[in-house]
Tab-separated table of C-alpha atoms and ligand atoms in Angstrom:
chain	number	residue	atom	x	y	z
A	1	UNK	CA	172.416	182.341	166.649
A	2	UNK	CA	175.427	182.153	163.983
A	3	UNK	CA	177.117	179.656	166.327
A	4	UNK	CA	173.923	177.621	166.343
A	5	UNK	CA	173.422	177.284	162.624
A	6	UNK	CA	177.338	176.316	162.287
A	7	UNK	CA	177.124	174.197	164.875
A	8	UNK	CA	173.891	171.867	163.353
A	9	UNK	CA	175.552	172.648	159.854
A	10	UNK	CA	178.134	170.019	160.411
A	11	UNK	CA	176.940	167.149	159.122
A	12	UNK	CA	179.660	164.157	158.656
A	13	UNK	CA	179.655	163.051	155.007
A	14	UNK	CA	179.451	158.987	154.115
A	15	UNK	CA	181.427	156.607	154.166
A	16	UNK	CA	184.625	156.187	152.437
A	17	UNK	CA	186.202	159.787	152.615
A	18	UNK	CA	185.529	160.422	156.429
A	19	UNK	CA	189.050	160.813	157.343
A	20	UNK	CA	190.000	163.832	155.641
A	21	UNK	CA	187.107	165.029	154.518
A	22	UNK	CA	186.141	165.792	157.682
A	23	UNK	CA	189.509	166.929	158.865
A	24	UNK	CA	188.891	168.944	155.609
A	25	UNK	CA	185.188	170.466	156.637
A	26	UNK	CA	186.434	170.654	160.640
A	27	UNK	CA	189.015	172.988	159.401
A	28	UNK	CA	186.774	174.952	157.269
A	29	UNK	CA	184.336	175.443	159.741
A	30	UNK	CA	187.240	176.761	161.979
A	31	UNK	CA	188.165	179.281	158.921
A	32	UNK	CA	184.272	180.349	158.557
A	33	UNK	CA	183.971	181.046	162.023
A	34	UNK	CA	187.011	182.928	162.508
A	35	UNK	CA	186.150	184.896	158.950
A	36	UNK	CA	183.438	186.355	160.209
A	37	UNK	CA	184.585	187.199	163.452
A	38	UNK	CA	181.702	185.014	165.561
A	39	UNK	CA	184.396	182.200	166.193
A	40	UNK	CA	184.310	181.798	170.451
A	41	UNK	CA	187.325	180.056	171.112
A	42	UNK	CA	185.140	177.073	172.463
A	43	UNK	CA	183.488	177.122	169.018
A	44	UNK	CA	187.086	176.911	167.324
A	45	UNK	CA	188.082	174.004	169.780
A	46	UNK	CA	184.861	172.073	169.092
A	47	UNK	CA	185.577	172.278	165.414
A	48	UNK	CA	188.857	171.043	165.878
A	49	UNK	CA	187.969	168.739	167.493
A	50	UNK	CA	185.377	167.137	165.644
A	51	UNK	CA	188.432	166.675	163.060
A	52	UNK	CA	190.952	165.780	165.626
A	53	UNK	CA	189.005	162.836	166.512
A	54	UNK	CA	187.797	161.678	163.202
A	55	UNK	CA	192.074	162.081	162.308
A	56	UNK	CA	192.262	159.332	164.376
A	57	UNK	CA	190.627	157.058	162.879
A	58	UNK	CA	192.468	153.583	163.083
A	59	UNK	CA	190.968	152.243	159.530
A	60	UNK	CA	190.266	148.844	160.919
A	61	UNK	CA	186.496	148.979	161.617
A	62	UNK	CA	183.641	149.681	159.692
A	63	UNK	CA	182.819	153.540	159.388
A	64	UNK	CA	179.307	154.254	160.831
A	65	UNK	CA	177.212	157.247	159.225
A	66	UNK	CA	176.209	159.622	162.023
A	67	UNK	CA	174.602	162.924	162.785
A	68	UNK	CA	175.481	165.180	165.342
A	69	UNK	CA	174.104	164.601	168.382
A	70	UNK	CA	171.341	167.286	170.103
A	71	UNK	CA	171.250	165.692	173.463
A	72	UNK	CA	171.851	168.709	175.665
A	73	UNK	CA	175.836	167.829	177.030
A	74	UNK	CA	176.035	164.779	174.623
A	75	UNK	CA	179.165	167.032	173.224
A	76	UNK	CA	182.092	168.015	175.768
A	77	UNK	CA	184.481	170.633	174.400
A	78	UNK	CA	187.466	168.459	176.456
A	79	UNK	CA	190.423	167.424	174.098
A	80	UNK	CA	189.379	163.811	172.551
A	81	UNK	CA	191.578	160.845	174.092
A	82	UNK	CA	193.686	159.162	171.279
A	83	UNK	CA	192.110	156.025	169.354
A	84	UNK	CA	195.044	153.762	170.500
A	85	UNK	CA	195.061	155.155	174.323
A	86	UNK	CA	191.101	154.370	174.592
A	87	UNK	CA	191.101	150.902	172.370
A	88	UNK	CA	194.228	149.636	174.507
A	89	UNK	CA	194.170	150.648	177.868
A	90	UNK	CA	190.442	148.900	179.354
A	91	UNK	CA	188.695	147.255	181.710
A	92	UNK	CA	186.865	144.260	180.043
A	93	UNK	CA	187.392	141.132	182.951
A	94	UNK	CA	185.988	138.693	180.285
A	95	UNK	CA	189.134	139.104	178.994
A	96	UNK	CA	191.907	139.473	181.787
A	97	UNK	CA	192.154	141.516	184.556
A	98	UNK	CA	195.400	143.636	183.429
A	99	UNK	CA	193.881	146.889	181.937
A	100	UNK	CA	196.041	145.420	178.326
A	101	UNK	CA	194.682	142.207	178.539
A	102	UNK	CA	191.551	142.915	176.532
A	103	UNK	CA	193.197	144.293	173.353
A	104	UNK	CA	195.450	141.686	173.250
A	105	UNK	CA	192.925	138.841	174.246
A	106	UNK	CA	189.725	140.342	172.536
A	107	UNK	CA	189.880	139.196	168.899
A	108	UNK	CA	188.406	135.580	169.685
A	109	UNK	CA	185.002	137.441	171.273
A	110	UNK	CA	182.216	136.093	168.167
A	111	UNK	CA	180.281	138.817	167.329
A	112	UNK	CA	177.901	137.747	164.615
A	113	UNK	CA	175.196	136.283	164.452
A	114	UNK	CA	174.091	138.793	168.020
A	115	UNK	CA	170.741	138.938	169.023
A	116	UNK	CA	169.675	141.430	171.729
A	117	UNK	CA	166.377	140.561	173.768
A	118	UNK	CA	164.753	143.408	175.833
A	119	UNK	CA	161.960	141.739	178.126
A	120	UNK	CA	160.708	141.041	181.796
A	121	UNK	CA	157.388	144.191	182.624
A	122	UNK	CA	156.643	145.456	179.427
A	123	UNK	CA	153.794	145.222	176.978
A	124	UNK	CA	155.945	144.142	174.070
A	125	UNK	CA	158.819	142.270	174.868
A	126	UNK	CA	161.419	141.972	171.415
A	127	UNK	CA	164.603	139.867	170.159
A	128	UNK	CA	166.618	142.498	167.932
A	129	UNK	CA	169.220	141.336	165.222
A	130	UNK	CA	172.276	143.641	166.101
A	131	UNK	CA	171.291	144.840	162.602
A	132	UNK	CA	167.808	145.462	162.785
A	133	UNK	CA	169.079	147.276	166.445
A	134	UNK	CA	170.999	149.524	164.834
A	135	UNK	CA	168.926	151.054	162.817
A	136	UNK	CA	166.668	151.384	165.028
A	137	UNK	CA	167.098	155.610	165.113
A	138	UNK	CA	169.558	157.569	163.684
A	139	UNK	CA	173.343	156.732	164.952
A	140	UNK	CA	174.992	159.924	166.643
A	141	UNK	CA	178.169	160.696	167.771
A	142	UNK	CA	178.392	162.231	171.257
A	143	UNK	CA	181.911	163.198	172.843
A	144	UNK	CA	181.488	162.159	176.822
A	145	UNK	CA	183.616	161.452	179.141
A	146	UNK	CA	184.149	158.289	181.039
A	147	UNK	CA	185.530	157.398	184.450
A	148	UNK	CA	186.798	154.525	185.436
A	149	UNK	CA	186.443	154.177	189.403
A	150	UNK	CA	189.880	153.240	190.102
A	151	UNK	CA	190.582	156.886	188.916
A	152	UNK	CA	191.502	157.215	185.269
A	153	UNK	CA	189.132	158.765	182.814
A	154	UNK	CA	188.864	158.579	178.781
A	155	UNK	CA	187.057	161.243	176.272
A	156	UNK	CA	185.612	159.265	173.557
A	157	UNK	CA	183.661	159.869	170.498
A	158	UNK	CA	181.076	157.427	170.850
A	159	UNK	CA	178.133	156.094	168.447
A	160	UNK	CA	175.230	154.984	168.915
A	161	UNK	CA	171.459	156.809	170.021
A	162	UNK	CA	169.840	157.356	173.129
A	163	UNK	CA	169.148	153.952	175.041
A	164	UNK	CA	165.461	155.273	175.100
A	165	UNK	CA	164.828	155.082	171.807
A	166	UNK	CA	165.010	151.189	172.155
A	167	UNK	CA	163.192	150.936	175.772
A	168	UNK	CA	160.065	153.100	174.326
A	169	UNK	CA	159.738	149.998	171.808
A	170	UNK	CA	158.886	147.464	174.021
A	171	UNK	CA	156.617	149.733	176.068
A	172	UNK	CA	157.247	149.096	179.462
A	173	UNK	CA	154.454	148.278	182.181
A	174	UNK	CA	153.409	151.067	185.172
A	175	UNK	CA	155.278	148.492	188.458
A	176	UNK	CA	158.533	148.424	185.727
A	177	UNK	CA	161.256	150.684	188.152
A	178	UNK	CA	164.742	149.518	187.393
A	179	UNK	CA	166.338	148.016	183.863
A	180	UNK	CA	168.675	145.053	184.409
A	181	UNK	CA	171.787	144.578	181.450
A	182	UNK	CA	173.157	141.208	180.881
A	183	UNK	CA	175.910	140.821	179.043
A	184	UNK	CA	177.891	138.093	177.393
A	185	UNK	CA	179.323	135.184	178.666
A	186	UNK	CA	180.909	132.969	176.775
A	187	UNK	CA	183.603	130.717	178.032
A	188	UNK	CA	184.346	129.467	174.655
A	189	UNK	CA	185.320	133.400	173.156
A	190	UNK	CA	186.065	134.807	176.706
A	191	UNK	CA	188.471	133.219	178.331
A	192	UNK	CA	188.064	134.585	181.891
A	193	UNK	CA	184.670	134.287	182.036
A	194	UNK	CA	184.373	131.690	184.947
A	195	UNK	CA	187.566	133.070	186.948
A	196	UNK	CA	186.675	133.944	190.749
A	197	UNK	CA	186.922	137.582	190.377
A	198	UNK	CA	183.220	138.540	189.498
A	199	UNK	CA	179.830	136.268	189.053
A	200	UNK	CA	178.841	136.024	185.870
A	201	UNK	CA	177.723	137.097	183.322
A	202	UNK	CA	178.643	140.142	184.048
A	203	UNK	CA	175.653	142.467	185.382
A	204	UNK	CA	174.742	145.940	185.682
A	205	UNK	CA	170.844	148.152	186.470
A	206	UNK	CA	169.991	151.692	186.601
A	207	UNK	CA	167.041	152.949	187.546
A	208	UNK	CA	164.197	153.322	185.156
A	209	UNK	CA	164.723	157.093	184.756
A	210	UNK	CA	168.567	156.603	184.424
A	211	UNK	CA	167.838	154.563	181.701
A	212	UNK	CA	165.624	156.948	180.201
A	213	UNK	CA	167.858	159.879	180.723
A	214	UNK	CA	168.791	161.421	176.935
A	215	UNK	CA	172.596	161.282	177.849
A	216	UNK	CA	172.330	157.396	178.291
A	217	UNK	CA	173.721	155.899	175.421
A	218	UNK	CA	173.348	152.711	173.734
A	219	UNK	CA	176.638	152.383	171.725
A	220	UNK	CA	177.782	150.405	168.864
A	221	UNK	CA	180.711	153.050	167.943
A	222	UNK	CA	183.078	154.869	168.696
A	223	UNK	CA	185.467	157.525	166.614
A	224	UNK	CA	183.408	157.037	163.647
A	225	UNK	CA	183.662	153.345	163.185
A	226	UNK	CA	182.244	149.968	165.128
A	227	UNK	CA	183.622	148.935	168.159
A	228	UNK	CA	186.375	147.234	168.349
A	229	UNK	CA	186.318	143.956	170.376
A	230	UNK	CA	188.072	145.485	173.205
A	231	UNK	CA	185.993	148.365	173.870
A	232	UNK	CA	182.163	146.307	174.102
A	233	UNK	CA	181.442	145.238	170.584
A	234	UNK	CA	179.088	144.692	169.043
A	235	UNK	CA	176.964	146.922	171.558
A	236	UNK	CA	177.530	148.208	174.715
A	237	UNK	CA	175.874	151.056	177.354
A	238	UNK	CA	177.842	154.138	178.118
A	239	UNK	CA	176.244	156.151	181.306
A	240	UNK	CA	178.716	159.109	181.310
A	241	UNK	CA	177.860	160.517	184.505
A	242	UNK	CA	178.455	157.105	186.727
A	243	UNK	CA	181.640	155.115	187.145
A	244	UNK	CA	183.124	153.138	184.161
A	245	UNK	CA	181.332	150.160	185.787
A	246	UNK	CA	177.778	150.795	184.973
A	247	UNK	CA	178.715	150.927	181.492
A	248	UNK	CA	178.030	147.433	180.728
A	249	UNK	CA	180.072	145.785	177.296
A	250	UNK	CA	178.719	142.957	174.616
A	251	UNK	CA	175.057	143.711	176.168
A	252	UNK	CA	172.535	140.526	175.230
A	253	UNK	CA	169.688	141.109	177.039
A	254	UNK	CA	167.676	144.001	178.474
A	255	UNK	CA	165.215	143.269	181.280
A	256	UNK	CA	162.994	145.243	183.119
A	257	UNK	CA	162.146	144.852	186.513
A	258	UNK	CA	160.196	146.166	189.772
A	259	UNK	CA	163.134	145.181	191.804
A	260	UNK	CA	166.829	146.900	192.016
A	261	UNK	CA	168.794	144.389	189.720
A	262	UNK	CA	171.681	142.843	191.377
A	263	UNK	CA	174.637	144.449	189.916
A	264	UNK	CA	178.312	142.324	189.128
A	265	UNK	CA	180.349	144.741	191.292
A	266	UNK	CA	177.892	145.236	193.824
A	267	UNK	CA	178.125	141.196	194.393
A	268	UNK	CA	182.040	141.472	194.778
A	269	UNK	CA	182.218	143.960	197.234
A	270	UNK	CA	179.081	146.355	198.597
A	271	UNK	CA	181.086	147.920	200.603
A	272	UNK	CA	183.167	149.715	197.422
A	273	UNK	CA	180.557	149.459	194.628
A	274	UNK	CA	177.036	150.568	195.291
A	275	UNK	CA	173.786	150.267	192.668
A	276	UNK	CA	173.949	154.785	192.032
A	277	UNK	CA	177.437	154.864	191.782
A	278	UNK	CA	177.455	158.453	190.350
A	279	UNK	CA	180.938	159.985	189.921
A	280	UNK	CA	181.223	161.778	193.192
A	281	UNK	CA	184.326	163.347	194.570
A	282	UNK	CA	183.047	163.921	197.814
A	283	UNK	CA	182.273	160.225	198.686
A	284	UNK	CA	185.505	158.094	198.528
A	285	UNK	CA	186.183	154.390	197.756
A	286	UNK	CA	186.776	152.658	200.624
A	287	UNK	CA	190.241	152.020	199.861
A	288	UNK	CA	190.909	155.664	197.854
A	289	UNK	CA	190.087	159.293	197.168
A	290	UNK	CA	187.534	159.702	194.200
A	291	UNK	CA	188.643	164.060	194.459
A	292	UNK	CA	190.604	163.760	191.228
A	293	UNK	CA	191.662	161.819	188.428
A	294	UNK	CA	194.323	160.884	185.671
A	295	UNK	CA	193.124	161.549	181.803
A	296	UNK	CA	194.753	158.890	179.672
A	297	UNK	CA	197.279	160.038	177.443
A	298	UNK	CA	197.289	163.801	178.745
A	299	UNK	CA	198.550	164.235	182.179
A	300	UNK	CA	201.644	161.574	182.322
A	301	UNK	CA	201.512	158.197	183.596
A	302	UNK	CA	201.465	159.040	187.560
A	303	UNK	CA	200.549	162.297	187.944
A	304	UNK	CA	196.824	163.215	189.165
A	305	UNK	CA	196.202	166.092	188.211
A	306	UNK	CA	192.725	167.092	187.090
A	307	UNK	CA	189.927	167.651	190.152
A	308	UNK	CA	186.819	164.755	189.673
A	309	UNK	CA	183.549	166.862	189.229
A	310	UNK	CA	180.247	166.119	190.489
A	311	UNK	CA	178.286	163.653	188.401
A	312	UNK	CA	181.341	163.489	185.898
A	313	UNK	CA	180.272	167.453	185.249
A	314	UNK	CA	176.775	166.481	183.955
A	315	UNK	CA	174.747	167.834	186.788
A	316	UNK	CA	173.577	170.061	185.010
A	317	UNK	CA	171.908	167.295	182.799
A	318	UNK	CA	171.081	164.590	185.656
A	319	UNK	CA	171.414	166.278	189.137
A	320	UNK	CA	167.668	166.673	189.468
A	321	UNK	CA	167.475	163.066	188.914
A	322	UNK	CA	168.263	162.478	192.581
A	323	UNK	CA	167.039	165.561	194.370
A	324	UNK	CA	166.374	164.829	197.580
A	325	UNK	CA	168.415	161.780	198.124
A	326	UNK	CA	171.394	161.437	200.357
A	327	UNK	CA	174.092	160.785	198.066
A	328	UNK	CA	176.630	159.443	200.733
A	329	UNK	CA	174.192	156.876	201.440
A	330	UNK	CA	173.096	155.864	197.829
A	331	UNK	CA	176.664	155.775	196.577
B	1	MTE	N1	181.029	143.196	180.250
B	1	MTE	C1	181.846	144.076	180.855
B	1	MTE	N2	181.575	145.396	180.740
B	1	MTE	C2	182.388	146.304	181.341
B	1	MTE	C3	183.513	145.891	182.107
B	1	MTE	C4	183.770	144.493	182.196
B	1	MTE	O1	184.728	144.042	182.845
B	1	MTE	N3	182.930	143.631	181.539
B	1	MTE	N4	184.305	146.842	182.716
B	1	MTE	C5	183.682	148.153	183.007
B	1	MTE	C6	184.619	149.158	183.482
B	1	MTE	S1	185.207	148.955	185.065
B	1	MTE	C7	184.953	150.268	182.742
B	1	MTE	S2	185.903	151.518	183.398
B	1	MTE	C8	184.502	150.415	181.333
B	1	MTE	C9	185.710	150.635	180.446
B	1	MTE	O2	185.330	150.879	179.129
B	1	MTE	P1	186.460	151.118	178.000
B	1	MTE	O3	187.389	149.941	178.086
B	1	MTE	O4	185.749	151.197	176.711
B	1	MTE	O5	187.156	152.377	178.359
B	1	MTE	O6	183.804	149.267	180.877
B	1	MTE	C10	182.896	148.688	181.812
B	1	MTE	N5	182.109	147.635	181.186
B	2	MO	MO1	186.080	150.998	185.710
């Protein structure tokens, strides 16, 4: 109970004085807990982490006021990836293929004005300013992990609210069973947009329940402040228990559909990249093992070190989701 009321007592101040006021309060809350003796270590490490990742805070964006999230799993207790590992090592093909490319090619992507439209079966189809989307529900910060299918994974403070915040809006229709994200594509601000590598825009689906699942997040964030170019701004998906993949960047339109979207990676090879693909170590790439992975920043350049869990280690939130389904098959 005393871990629970610390826990939802953390409440990140405005604005300005994030930096070390929080390291401040993350610190204090470490000192409480350990005062009266009810400090787990987890409950220590969370704390400290909280600060840890607001501490590394680049300064550059704008600082976005959140709450702490109460998604069941929306906070891991794994050690927060540094800011300048997770805003310059990505995967963003709009802007190169070389996993630097998009920090150093990023800055001409336009982000204002941005309009997101959320259509196709459902009773009240919308255009959202990026503004008016945003305040849509309160903005959270949630700690997930993400990993990238070629075997490298991030833990990133991301935020943003549950995508199904936004899809209960528009009301969707009874025959509506899969949600289709487009994203950007603009060969003026993205220069590889139009190479051969991928069809474009650049596509991604879930299934209506995916979509709907608490843990999937629509993000606008991430360690306190707006995205930065490189990373999906000004809104993006993060779907923390599938490859990097699904997690579709610069998201302009949301479409629901009765048929299973056709998804950018899927088109470029459906041999390595099918529609679930849920982080799975027992079902490998075609070309390698998915059994473990690398975490940026931690575990040395070539080592790989740390064993790949089942559904990225949120089956306990989503395994039911596909009860029943042969998971070889639907990879
Ligand atoms: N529009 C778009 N979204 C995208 C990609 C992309 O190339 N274009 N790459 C995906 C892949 S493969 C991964 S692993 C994640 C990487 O997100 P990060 O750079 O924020 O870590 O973004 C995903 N979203
Ligand atoms: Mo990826």
């Amino acid at each position: 109970m005393l871990i629970k009321t610390q826990r939802d007592g953390f409440i990140h101040p405005a604005s300005s004085e994030i930096t070390p006021q929080l390291v401040y309060q993350g610190r204090r809350e470490m000192m409480k807990l350990m005062a009266t003796g009810a400090a787990g270590a987890a409950m220590a490490s969370w704390a400290g982490r909280q600060a840890l990742a607001q501490a590394a805070r680049p300064g550059k964006g704008t600082a976005i006021n959140t709450v702490k999230s109460a998604v069941p799993g929306a906070i891991t207790m794994d050690k927060v990836t540094e800011y300048k590992d997770a805003s310059t090592y990505n995967n963003f093909y709009e802007f190169g293929t070389d996993k630097a490319d998009p920090a150093k090619n990023a800055h001409t992507l336009k982000t204002t004005p941005w309009t997101v439209e959320v259509d196709g079966l459902v009773k009240k189809p919308a255009k959202y300013t990026l503004e008016d989307l945003m305040k849509l529900s309160a903005q959270e910060e949630r700690i997930y992990r993400l990993r990238c299918v070629e075997g490298w994974s991030m833990v990133v403070p991301w935020v943003g609210y549950s995508l199904s915040k936004l899809l209960e809006k528009v009301e969707p229709l009874p025959n509506a069973k899969y949600v289709e994200f487009i994203t950007q594509a603009d060969p003026k601000t993205m220069p590889f947009v139009g190479s051969r590598v991928l069809d474009w825009p650049y596509a991604e689906g879930l299934r209506i329940d995916e979509a709907m699942h608490p843990l999937t997040l629509l993000a606008f964030g991430m360690y306190g402040e707006t995205l930065p170019n490189q990373n999906g701004a000004p809104v993006r998906l993060v779907v923390p228990w599938k490859y990097g993949f699904k997690s579709a960047k610069t998201l302009v339109r949301i479409r629901f559909t009765d048929k299973e979207p056709k998804t950018a990676w899927n088109k470029a090879a459906a041999n390595e990249y099918g529609f679930y693909s849920n982080v799975n170590p027992d079902v490998d790439h075609p070309r390698w093992s998915q059994s473990t992975e690398r975490r940026i920043g931690e575990d040395g350049l070539f080592a790989k070190k740390r064993k790949t869990l089942m559904f990225n280690g949120y089956e306990p939130q989503v395994g039911q989701l596909y009860a029943g389904m042969d998971l070889k098959k639907n990879f």
